[in-house]
mmCIF file of C-alpha atoms in Angstrom:
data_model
loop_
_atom_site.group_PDB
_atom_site.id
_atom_site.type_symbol
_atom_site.label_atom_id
_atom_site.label_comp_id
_atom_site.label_asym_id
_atom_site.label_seq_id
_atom_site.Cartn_x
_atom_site.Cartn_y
_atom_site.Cartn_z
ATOM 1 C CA UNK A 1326 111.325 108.258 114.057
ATOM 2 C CA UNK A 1327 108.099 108.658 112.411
ATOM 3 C CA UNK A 1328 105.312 105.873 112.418
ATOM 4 C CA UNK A 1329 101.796 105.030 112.668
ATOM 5 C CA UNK A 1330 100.514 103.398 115.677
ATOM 6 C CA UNK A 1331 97.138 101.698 116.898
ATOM 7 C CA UNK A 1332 96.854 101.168 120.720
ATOM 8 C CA UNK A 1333 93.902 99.000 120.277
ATOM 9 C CA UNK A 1334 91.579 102.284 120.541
ATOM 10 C CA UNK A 1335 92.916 104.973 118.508
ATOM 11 C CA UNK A 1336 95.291 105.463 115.109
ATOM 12 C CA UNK A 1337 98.210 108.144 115.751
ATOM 13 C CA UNK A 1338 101.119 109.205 113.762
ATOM 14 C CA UNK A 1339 103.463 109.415 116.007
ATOM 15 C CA UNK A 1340 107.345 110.697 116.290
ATOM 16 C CA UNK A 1341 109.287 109.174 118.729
ATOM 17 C CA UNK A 1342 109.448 105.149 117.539
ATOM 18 C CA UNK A 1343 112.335 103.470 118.208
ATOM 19 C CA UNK A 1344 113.828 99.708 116.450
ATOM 20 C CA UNK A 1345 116.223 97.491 116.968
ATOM 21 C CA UNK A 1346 118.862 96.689 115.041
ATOM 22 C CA UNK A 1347 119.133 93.600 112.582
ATOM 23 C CA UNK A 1348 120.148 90.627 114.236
ATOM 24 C CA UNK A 1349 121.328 87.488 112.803
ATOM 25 C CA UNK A 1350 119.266 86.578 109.192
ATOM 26 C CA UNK A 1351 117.471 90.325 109.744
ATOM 27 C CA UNK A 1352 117.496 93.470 107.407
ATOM 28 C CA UNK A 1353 116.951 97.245 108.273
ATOM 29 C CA UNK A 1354 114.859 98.750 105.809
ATOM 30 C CA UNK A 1355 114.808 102.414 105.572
ATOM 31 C CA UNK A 1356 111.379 103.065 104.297
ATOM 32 C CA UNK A 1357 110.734 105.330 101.793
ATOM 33 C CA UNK A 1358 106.919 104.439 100.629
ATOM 34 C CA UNK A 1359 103.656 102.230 101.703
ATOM 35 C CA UNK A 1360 100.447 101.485 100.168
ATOM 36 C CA UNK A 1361 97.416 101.996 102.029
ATOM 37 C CA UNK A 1362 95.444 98.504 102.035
ATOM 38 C CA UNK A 1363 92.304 97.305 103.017
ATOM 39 C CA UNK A 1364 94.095 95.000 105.903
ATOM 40 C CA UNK A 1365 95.482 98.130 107.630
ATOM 41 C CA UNK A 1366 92.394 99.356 108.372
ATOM 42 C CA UNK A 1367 90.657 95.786 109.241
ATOM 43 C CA UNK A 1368 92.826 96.030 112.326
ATOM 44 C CA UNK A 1369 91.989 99.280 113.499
ATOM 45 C CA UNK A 1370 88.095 98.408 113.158
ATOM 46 C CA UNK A 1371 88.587 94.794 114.535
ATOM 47 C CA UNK A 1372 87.909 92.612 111.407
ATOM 48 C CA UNK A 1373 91.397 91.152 111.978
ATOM 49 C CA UNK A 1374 92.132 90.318 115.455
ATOM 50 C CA UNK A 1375 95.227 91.628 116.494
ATOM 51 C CA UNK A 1376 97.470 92.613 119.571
ATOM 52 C CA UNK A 1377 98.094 96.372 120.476
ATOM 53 C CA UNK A 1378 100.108 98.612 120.522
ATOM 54 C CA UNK A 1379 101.235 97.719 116.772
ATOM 55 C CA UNK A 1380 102.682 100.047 114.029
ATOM 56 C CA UNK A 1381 100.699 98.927 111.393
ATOM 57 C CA UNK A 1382 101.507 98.773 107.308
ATOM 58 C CA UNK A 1383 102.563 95.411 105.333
ATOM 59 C CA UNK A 1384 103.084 96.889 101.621
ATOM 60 C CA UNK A 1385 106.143 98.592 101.558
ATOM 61 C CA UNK A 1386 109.358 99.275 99.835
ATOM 62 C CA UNK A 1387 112.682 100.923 100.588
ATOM 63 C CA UNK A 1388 115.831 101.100 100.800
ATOM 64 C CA UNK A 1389 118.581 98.890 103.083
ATOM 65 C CA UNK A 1390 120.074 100.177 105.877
ATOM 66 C CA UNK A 1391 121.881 97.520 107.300
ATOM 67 C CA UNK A 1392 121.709 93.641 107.707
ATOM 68 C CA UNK A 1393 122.859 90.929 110.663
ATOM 69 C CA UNK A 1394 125.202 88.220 110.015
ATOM 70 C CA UNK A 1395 124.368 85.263 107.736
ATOM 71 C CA UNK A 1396 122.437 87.566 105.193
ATOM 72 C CA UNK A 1397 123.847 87.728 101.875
ATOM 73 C CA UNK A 1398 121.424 88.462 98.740
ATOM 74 C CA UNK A 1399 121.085 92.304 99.688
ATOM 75 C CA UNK A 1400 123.173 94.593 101.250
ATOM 76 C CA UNK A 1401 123.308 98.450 101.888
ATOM 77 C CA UNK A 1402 122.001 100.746 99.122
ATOM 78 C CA UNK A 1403 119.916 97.710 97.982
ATOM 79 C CA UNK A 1404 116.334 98.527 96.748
ATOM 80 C CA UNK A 1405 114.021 96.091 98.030
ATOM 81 C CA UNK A 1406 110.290 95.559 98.427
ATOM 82 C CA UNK A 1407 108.614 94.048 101.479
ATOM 83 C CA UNK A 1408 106.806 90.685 101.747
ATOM 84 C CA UNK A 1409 104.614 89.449 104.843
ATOM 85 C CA UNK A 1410 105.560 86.075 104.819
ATOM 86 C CA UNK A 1411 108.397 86.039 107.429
ATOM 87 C CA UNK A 1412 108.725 82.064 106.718
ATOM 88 C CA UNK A 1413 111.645 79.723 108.366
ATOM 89 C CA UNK A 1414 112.562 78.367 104.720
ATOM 90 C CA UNK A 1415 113.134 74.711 106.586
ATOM 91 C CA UNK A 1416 109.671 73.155 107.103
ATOM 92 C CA UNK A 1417 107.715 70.881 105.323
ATOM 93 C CA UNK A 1418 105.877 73.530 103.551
ATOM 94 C CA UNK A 1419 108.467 75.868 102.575
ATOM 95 C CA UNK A 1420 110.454 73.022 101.139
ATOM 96 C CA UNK A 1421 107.449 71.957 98.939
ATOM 97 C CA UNK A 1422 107.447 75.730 97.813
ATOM 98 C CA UNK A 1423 104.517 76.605 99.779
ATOM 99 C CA UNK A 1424 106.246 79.607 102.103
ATOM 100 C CA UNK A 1425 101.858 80.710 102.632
ATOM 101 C CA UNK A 1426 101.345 77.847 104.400
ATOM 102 C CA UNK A 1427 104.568 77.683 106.708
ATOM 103 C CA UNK A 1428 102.954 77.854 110.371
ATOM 104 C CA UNK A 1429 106.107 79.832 111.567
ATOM 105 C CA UNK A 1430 104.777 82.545 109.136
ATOM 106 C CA UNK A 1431 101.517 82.464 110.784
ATOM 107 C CA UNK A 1432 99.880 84.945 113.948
ATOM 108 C CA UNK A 1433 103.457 85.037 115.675
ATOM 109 C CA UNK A 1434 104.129 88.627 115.660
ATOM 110 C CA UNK A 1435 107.177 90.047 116.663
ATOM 111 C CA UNK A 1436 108.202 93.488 118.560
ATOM 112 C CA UNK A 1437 110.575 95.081 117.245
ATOM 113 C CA UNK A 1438 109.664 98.545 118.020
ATOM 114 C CA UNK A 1439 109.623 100.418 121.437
ATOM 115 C CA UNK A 1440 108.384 103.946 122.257
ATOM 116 C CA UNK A 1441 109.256 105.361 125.682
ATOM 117 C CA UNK A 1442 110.518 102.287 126.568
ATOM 118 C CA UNK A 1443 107.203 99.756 125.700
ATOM 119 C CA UNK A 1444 107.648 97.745 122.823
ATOM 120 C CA UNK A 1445 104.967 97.707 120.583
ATOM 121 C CA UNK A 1446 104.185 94.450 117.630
ATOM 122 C CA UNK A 1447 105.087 94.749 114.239
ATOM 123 C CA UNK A 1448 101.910 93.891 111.697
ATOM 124 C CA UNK A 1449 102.217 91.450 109.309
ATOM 125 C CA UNK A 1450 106.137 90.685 110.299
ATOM 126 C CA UNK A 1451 106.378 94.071 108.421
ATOM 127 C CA UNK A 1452 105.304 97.370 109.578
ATOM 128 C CA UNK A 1453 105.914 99.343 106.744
ATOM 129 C CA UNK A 1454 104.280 102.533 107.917
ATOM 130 C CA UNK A 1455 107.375 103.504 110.121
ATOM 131 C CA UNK A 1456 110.651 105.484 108.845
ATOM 132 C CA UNK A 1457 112.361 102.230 109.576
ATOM 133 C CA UNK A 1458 111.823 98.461 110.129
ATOM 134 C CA UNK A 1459 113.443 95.226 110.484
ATOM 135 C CA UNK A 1460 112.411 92.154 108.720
ATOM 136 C CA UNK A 1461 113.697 88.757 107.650
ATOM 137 C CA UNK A 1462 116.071 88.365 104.853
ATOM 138 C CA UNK A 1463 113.917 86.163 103.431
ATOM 139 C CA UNK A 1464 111.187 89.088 103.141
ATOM 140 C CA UNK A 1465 113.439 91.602 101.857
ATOM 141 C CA UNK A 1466 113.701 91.063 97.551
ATOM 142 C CA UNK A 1467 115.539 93.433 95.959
ATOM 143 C CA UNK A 1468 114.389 94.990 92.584
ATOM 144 C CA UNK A 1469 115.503 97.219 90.375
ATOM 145 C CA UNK A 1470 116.193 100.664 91.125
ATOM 146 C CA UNK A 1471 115.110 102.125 88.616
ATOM 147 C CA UNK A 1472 111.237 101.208 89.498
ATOM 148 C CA UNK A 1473 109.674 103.885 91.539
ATOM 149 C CA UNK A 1474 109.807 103.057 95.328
ATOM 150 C CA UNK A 1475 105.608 104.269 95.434
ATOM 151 C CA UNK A 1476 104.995 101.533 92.843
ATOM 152 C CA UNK A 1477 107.059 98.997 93.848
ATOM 153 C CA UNK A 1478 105.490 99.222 97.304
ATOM 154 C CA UNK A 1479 102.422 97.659 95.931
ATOM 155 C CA UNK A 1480 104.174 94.287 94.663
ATOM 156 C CA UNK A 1481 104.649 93.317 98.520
ATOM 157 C CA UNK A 1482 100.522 92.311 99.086
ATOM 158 C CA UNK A 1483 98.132 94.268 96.540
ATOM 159 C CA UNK A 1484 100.072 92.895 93.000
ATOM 160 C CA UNK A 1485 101.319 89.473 95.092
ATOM 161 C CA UNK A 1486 97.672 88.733 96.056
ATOM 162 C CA UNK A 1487 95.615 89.755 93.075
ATOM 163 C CA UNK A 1488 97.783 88.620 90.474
ATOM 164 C CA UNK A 1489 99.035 85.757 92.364
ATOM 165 C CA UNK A 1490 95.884 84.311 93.118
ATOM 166 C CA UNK A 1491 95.255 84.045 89.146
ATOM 167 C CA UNK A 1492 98.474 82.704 88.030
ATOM 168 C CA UNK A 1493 99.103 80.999 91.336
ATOM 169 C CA UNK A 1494 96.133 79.573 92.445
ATOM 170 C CA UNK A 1495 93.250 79.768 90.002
ATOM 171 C CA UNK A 1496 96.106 79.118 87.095
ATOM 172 C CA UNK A 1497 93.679 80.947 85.098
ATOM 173 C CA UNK A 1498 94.133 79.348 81.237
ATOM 174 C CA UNK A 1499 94.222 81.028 78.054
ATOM 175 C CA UNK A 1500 90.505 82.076 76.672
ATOM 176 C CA UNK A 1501 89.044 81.360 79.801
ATOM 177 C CA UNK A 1502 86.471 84.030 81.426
ATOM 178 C CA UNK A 1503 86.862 85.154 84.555
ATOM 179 C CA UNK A 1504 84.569 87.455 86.894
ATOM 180 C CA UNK A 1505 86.294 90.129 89.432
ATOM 181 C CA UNK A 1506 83.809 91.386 91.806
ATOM 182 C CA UNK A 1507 84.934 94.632 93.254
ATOM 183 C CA UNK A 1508 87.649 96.574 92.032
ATOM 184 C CA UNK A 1509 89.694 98.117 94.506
ATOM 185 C CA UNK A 1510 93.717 97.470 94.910
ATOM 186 C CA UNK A 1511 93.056 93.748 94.854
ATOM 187 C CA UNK A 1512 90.720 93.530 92.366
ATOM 188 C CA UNK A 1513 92.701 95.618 89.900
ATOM 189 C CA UNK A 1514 95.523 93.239 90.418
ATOM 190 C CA UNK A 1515 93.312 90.444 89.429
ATOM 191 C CA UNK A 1516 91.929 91.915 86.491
ATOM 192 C CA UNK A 1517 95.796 92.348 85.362
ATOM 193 C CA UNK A 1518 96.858 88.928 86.487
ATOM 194 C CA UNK A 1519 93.696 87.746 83.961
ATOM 195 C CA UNK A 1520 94.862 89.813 81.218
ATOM 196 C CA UNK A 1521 98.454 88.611 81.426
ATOM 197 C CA UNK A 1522 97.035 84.890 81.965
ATOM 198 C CA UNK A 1523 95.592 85.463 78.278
ATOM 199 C CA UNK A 1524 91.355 85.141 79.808
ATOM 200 C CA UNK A 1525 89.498 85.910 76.808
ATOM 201 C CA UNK A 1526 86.437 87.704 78.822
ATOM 202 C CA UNK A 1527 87.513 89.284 82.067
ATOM 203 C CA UNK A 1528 83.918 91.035 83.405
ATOM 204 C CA UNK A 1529 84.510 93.750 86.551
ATOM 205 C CA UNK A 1530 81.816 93.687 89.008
ATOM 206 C CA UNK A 1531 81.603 96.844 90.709
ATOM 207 C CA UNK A 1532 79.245 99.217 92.167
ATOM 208 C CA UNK A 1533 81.019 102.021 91.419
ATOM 209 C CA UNK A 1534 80.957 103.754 88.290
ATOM 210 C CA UNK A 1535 83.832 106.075 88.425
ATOM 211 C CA UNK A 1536 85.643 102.734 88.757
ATOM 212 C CA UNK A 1537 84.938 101.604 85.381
ATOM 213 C CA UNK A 1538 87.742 103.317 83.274
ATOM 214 C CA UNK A 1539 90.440 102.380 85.555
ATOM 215 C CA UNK A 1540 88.891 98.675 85.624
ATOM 216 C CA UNK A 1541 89.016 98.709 81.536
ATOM 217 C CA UNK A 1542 92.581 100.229 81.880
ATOM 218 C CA UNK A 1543 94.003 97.152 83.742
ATOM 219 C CA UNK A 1544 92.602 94.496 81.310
ATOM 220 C CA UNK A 1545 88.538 94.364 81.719
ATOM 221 C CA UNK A 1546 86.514 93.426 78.694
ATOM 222 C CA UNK A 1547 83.120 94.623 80.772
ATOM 223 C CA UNK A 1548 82.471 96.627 83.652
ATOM 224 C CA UNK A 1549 78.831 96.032 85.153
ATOM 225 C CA UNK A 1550 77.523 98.024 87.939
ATOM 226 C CA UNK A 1551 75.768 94.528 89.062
ATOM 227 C CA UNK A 1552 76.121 90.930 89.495
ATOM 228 C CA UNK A 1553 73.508 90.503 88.420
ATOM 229 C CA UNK A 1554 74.165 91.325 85.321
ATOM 230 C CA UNK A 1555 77.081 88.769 84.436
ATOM 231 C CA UNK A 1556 74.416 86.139 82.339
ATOM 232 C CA UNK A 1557 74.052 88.294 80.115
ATOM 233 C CA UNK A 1558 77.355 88.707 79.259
ATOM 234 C CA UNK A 1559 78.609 84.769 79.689
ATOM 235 C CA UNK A 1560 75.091 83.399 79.682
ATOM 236 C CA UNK A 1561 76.417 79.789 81.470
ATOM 237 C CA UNK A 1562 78.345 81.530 83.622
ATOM 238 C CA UNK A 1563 82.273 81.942 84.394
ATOM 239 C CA UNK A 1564 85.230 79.430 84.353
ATOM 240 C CA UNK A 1565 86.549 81.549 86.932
ATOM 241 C CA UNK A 1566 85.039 84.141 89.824
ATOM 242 C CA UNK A 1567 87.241 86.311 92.230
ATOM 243 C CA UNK A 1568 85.370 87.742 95.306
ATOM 244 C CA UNK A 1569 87.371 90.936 96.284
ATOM 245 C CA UNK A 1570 84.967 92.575 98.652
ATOM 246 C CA UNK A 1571 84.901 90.440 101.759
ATOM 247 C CA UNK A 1572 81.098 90.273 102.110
ATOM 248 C CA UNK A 1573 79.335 86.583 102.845
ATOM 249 C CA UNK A 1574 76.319 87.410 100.111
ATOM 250 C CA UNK A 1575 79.137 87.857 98.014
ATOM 251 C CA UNK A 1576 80.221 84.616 98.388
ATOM 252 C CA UNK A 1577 77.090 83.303 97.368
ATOM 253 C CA UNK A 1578 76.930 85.348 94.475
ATOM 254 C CA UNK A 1579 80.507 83.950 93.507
ATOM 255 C CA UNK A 1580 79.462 80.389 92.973
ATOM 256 C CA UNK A 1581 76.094 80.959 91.772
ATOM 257 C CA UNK A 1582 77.792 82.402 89.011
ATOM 258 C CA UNK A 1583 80.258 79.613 88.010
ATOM 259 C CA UNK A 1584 79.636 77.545 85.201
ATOM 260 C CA UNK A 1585 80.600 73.892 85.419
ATOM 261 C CA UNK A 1586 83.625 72.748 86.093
ATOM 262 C CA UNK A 1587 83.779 76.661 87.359
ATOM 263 C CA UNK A 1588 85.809 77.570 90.161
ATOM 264 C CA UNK A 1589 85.070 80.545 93.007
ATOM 265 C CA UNK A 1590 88.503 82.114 94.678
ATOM 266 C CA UNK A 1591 87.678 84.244 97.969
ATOM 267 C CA UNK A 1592 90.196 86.903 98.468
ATOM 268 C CA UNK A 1593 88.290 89.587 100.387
ATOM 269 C CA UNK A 1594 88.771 89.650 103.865
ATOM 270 C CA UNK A 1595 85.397 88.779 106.326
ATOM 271 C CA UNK A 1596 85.211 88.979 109.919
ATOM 272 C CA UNK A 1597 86.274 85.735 111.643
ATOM 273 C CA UNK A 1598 83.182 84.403 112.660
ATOM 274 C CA UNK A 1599 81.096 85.382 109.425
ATOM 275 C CA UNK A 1600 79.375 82.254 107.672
ATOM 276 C CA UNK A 1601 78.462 82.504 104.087
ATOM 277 C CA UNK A 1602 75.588 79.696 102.561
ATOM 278 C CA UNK A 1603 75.399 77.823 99.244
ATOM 279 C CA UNK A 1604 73.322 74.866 97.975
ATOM 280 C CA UNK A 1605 75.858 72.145 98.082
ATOM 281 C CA UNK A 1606 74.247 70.504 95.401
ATOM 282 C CA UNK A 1607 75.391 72.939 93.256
ATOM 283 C CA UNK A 1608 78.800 71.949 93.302
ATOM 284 C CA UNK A 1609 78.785 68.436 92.089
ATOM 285 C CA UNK A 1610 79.160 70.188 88.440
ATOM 286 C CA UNK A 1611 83.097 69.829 89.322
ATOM 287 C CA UNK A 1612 82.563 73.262 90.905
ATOM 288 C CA UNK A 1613 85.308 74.345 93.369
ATOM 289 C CA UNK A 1614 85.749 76.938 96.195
ATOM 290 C CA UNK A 1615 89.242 78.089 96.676
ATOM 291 C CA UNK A 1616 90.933 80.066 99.552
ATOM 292 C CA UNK A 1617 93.729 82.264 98.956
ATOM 293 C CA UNK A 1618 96.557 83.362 101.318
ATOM 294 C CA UNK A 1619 98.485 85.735 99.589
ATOM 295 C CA UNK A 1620 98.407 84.962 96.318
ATOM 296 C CA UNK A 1621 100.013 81.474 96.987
ATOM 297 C CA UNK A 1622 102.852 83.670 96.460
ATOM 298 C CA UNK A 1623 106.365 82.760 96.565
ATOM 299 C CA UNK A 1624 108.170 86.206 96.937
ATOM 300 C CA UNK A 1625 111.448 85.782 96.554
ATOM 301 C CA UNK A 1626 110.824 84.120 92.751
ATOM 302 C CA UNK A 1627 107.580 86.449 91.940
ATOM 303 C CA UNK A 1628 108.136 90.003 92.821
ATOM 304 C CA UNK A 1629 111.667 89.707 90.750
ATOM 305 C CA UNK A 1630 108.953 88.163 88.037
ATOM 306 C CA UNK A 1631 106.705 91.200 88.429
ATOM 307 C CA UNK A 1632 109.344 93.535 88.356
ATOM 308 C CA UNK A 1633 110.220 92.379 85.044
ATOM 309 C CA UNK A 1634 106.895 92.098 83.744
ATOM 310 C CA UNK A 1635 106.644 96.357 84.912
ATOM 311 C CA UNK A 1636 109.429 96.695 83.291
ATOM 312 C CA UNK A 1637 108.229 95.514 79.820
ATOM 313 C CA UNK A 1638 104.803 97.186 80.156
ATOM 314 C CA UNK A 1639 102.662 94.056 80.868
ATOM 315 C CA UNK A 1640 102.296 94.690 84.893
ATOM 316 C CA UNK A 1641 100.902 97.956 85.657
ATOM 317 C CA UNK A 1642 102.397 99.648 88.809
ATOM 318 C CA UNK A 1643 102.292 103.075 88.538
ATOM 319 C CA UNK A 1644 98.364 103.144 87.340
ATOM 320 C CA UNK A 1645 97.406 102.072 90.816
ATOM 321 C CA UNK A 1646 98.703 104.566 92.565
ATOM 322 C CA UNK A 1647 96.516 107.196 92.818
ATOM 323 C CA UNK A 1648 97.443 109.591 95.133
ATOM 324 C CA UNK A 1649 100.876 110.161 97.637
ATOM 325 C CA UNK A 1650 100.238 111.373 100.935
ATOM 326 C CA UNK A 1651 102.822 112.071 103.121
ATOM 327 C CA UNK A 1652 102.423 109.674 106.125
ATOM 328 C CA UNK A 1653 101.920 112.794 108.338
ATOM 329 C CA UNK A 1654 98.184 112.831 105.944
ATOM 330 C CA UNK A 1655 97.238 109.327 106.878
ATOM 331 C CA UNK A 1656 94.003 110.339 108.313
ATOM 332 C CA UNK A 1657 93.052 111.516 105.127
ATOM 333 C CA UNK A 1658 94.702 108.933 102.570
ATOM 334 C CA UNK A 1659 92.202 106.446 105.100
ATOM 335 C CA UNK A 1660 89.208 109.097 104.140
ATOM 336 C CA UNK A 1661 89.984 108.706 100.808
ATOM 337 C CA UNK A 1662 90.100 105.302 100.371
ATOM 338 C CA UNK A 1663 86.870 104.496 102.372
ATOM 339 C CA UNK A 1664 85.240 106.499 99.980
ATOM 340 C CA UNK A 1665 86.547 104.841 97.182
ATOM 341 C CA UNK A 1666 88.248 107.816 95.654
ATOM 342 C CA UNK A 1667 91.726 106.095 95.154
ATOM 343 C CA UNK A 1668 92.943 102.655 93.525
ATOM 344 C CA UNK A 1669 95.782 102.771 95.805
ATOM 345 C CA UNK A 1670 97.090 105.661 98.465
ATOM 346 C CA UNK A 1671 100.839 105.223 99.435
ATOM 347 C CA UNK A 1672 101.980 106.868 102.428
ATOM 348 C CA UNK A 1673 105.652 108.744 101.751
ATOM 349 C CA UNK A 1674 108.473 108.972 104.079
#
């Protein structure tokens, strides 16, 4: 089968991958679509550590294929999308509702996979940029079919982060303001989470200007090409500021623009040994820094809640997606997206 592979030097789409079958608690997904995200590509240039050979991809949907014993909420035919969190469901934090935090979920990557006989890790517990995959039960959640397999791709990381991290983490309140700086697939989502929070000014932050329709589309009130900028527009500063770019000055610029009793989220992804500074005086104003795995998500309970939400017209899925490529094209849906020409490319099976 068909899949995308990084052997720790070089990205190829290859044709000859091989998986297991489910075992016991597993689910065989047949792929059928995969955002393109930011993470995928922080492998391949070494932001994320990772082992190699891995088929890489973590935001997918499909459909199932087949499932081991003991798994009972999805079966064959099902429509599912894809979450990272491969979580045990029995420890401390999963009991408290915390599956983000569940250290079984954490940097123990299986291998699933084999070509010509070497096996080869699965990123993210998911490795949604091959024909097929195995996961967890607990990461499979079946929607509705009648969503569109390219949009309900992005609910498994872009929609679970952005939007999570606003109603999960930052619990954004109504009439509050709220900064998102950058405005790629995760910043989108946070603009959306904002709007369906009820923020009264949500101000996009992005260097970009083609971005800005697209930003105003998912819920922005102001687009500035700056940071800069922002005090003129909330002159003492935001109740709430997402970083989305993954850049330590950025960081910075997050909490110097809180106002008091502000609060900064970090969502974009920096290199593991990066620092960022800030005056910690700064922060006895009740300011806060928050970090954000994964939207705080819980999967199983939100993508069924995003699914709904798409289905009323509140969540926007299909907006994102800018541009299909079939997964043979991945070199260029990875050209496009460095240069900032889509919101979100999905890779088609």
């Amino acid at each position: 089968m068909r899949g995308v592979v990084f052997d720790g030097k070089e990205v190829r789409v290859v044709a000859d991958l091989e998986v297991r079958d489910p075992g016991p608690g597993e689910v065989l997904v047949g792929i059928r679509a995969a955002g393109l995200c930011h993470s995928d590509l922080s492998v391949v240039d070494g932001t994320i550590p990772f082992p190699a050979p891995v088929v890489l991809g973590h935001e997918g949907a499909g459909v199932v294929e087949a499932v081991g014993p003991g798994v009972t909420h999805v079966g064959p035919g099902d429509h599912v999308a894809l979450s990272t969190l491969a979580n045990c469901g029995a420890c401390a934090d999963c009991d408290r509702g915390r599956p983000t935090m569940c250290r079984k979920a954490i940097g123990r990557p299986g291998r699933p996979f084999s070509r010509a006989g070497e096996p080869l890790f699965q990123f993210a517990s998911n490795s949604s940029f091959a024909e097929r995959t195995v996961v967890k039960a607990v990461q499979a959640v079946k929607i509705p079919a009648d969503i569109p397999l390219t949009s309900a791709a992005l609910m498994g990381c872009g929609v679970l982060t952005g939007v999570g991290a606003v109603l999960n983490r930052a619990r954004v309140g109504l009439g509050e303001s709220v900064v998102v700086i950058g405005t790629g697939g995760i910043g989108l989502n946070v603009i959306q989470g904002a709007r369906i929070a009820g923020a009264g000014t949500i101000v996009a932050v992005d260097t970009n200007p083609a971005k800005e329709e697209t930003a105003r589309r998912f819920g922005a009130t102001h687009f500035l090409g700056s940071a800069d900028a922002v005090r003129e527009v909330l002159p003492t500063g935001a109740d709430h500021v997402f970083e989305c770019v993954g850049h330590t000055g950025l960081v910075r610029t997050a909490i110097d623009l809180l106002d008091r009793h502000g609060q900064a989220v970090l969502l974009g992804m920096t290199a593991p040994t990066a620092e960022a500074s800030f005056p910690p005086a700064a922060m006895f104003l009740d300011k806060a820094i928050l970090g954000c795995r994964y939207g705080s998500s819980r999967p199983q309970r939100d993508i069924a809640r995003y699914a709904e939400l798409y289905r009323a017209g509140r969540l926007l899925l299909d907006e994102l997606v800018t541009a299909t490529y079939p997964v043979e094209e991945f070199a260029r849906a990875v050209a496009d997206a460095e240069q900032g020409k889509v919101a979100r490319g999905v890779l088609t099976f």
